[in-house]
Coordinates of N, CA, C and O in Angstrom, one line a residue:
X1 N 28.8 -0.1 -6.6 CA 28.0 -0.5 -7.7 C 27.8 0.6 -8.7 O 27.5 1.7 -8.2
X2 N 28.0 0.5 -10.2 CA 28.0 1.2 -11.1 C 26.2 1.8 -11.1 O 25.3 0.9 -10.8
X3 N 25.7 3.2 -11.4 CA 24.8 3.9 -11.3 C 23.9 3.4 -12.6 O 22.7 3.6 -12.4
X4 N 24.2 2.8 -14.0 CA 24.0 2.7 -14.7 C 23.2 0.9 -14.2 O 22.1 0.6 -14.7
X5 N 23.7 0.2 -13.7 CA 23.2 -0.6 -13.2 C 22.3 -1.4 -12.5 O 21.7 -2.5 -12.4
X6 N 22.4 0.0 -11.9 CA 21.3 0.2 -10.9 C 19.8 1.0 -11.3 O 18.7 0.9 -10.7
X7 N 20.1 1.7 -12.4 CA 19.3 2.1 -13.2 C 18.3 1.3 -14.0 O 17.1 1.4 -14.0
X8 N 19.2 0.3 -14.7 CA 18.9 -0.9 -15.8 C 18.0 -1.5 -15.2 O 16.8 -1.3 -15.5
X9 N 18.6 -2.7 -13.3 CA 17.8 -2.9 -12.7 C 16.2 -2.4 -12.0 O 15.2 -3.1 -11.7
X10 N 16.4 -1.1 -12.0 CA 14.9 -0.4 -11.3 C 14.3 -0.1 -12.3 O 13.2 0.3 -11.9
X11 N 14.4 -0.2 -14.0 CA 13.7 0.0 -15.2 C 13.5 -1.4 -15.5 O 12.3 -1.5 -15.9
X12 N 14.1 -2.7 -15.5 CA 13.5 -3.7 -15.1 C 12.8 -4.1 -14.5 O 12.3 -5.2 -14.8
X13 N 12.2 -3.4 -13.3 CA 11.2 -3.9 -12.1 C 9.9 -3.2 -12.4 O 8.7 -3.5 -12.4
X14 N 10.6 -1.9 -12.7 CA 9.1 -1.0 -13.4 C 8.5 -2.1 -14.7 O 7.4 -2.6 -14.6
X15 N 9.3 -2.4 -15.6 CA 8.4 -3.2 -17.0 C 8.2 -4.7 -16.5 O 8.1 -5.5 -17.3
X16 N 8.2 -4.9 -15.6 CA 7.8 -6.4 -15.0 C 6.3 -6.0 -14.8 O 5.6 -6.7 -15.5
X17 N 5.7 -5.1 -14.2 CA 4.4 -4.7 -14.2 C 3.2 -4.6 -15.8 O 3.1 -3.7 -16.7
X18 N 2.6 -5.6 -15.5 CA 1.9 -5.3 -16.6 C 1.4 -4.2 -17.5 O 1.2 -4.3 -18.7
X19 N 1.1 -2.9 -16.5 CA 0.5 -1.3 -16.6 C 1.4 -0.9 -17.3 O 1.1 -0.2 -18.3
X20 N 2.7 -1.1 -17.1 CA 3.9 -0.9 -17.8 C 4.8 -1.4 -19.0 O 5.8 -2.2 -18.9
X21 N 4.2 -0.6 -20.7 CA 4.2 -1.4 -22.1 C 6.0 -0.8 -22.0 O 6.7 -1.4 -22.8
X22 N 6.5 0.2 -21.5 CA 8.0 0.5 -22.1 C 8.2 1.4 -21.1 O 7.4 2.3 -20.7
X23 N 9.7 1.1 -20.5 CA 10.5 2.5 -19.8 C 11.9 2.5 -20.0 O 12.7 1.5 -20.0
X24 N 12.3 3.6 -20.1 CA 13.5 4.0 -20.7 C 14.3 5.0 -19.5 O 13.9 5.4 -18.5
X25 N 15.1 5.1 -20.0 CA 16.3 6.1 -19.1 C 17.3 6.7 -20.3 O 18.1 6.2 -21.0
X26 N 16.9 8.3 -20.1 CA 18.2 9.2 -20.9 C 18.6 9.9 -19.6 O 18.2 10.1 -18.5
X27 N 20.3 10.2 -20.8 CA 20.7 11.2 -19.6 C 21.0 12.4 -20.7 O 21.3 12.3 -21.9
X28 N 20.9 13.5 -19.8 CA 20.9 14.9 -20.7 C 21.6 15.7 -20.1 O 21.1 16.2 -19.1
X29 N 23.1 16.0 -20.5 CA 23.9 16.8 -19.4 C 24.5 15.9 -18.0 O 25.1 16.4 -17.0
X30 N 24.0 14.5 -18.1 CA 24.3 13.6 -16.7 C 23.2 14.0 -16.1 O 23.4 14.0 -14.9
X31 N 22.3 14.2 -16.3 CA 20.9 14.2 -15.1 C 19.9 13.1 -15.8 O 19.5 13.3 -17.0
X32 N 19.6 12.0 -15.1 CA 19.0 11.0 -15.7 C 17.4 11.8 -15.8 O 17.1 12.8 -15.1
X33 N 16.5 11.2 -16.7 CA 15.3 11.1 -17.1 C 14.7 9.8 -17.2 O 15.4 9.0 -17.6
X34 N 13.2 9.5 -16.8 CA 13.1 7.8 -16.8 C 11.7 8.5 -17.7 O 11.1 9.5 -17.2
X35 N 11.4 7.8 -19.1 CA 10.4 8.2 -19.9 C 9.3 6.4 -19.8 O 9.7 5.4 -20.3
X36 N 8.1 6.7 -19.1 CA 7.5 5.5 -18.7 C 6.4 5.5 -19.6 O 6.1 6.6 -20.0
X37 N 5.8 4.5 -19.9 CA 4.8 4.2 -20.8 C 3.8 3.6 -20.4 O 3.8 2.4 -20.6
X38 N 2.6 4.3 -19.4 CA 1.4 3.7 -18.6 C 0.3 3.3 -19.2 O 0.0 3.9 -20.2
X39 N -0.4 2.7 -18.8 CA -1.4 2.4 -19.1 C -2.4 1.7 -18.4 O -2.2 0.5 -18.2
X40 N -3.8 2.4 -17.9 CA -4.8 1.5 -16.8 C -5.9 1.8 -17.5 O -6.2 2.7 -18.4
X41 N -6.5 0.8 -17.0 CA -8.1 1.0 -16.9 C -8.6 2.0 -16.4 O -9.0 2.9 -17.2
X42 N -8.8 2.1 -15.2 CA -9.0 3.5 -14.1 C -8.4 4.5 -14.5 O -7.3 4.7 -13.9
X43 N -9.1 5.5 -15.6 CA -8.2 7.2 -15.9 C -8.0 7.7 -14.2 O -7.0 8.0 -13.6
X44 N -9.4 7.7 -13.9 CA -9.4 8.3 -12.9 C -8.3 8.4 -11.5 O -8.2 9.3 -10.7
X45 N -7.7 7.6 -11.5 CA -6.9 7.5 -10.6 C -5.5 7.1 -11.3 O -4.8 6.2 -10.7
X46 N -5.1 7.5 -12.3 CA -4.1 7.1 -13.1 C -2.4 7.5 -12.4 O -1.4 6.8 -12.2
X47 N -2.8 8.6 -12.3 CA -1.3 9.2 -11.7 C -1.2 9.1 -10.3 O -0.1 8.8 -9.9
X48 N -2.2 9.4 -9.5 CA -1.3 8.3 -8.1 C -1.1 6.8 -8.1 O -0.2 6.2 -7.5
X49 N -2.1 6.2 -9.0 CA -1.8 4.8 -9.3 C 0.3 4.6 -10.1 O 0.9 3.6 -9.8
X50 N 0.6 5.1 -10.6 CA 1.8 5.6 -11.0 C 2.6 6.1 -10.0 O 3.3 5.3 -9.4
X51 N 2.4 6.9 -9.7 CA 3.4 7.3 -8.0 C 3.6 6.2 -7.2 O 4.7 5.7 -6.9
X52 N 2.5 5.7 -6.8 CA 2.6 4.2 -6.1 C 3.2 3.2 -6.8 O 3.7 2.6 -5.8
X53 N 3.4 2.8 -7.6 CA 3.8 2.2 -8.5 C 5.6 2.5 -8.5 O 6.2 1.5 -8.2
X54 N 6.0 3.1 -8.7 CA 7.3 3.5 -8.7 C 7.5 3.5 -7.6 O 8.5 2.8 -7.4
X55 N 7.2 4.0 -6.8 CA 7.4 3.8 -4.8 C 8.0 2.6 -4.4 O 9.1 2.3 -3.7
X56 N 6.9 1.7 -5.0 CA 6.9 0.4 -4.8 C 8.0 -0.3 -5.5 O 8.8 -0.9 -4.8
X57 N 8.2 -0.2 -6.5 CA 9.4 -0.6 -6.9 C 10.7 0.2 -6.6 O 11.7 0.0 -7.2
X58 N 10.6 0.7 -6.1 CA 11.8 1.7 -5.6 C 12.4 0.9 -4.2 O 13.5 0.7 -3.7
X59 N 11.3 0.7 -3.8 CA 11.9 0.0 -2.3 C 11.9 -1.1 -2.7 O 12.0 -1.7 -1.6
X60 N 12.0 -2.4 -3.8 CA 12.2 -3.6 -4.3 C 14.0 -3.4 -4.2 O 14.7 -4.4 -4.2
X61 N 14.6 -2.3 -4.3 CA 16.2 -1.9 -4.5 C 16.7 -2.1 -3.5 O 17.9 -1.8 -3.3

Protein backbone atom coordinates (compact mmCIF):
# COMPACT_ATOMS: atom_id res chain seq x y z
CA UNK A 1 0.00 0.00 0.00
CA UNK A 2 1.30 3.39 -1.22
CA UNK A 3 2.51 5.68 2.16
CA UNK A 4 0.84 8.61 0.75
CA UNK A 5 -2.41 6.82 1.11
CA UNK A 6 -2.24 5.88 4.11
CA UNK A 7 -1.42 9.21 5.09
CA UNK A 8 -4.57 10.84 3.26
CA UNK A 9 -6.56 8.05 5.09
CA UNK A 10 -5.24 8.81 8.96
CA UNK A 11 -5.65 12.80 8.06
CA UNK A 12 -9.13 11.79 7.20
CA UNK A 13 -9.98 10.15 10.47
CA UNK A 14 -8.19 12.97 12.43
CA UNK A 15 -10.83 15.75 10.60
CA UNK A 16 -13.89 13.47 11.14
CA UNK A 17 -13.54 14.67 14.77
CA UNK A 18 -15.25 17.69 15.42
CA UNK A 19 -12.09 19.33 17.79
CA UNK A 20 -10.50 18.98 14.56
CA UNK A 21 -11.22 22.44 12.06
CA UNK A 22 -8.06 21.27 9.46
CA UNK A 23 -5.07 18.75 9.16
CA UNK A 24 -2.64 18.72 6.71
CA UNK A 25 0.58 16.64 5.84
CA UNK A 26 3.96 18.19 4.34
CA UNK A 27 6.90 16.53 3.49
CA UNK A 28 10.33 18.37 3.89
CA UNK A 29 13.28 16.40 2.65
CA UNK A 30 10.77 13.06 2.75
CA UNK A 31 10.11 13.29 6.44
CA UNK A 32 6.44 13.81 6.80
CA UNK A 33 4.98 16.65 9.18
CA UNK A 34 1.08 16.51 10.14
CA UNK A 35 0.15 20.40 10.86
CA UNK A 36 -3.36 19.94 13.09
CA UNK A 37 -5.79 22.58 13.80
CA UNK A 38 -7.36 21.98 17.48
CA UNK A 39 -9.65 23.29 19.16
CA UNK A 40 -11.64 22.48 22.80
CA UNK A 41 -13.38 23.84 25.33
CA UNK A 42 -11.14 22.55 28.22
CA UNK A 43 -7.65 24.70 27.72
CA UNK A 44 -6.76 22.92 30.56
CA UNK A 45 -6.34 19.62 29.45
CA UNK A 46 -5.90 20.46 25.72
CA UNK A 47 -2.76 18.58 24.82
CA UNK A 48 -3.27 15.26 26.33
CA UNK A 49 -6.79 15.59 25.08
CA UNK A 50 -4.82 15.74 21.52
CA UNK A 51 -2.34 12.94 22.26
CA UNK A 52 -5.35 10.81 22.95
CA UNK A 53 -6.93 11.83 20.15
CA UNK A 54 -4.37 10.81 17.57
CA UNK A 55 -3.73 7.53 19.50
CA UNK A 56 -7.08 6.86 18.95
CA UNK A 57 -7.22 7.27 15.54
CA UNK A 58 -3.98 5.74 14.89
CA UNK A 59 -5.31 2.42 15.98
CA UNK A 60 -8.68 3.04 13.66
CA UNK A 61 -5.51 1.99 10.78
Amino acid sequence: MDLDQIWNQFIGHLVDNEEISQASLKKITGIPFIYIHYSQKDKENEKNNLFLLIKKRQAVQ
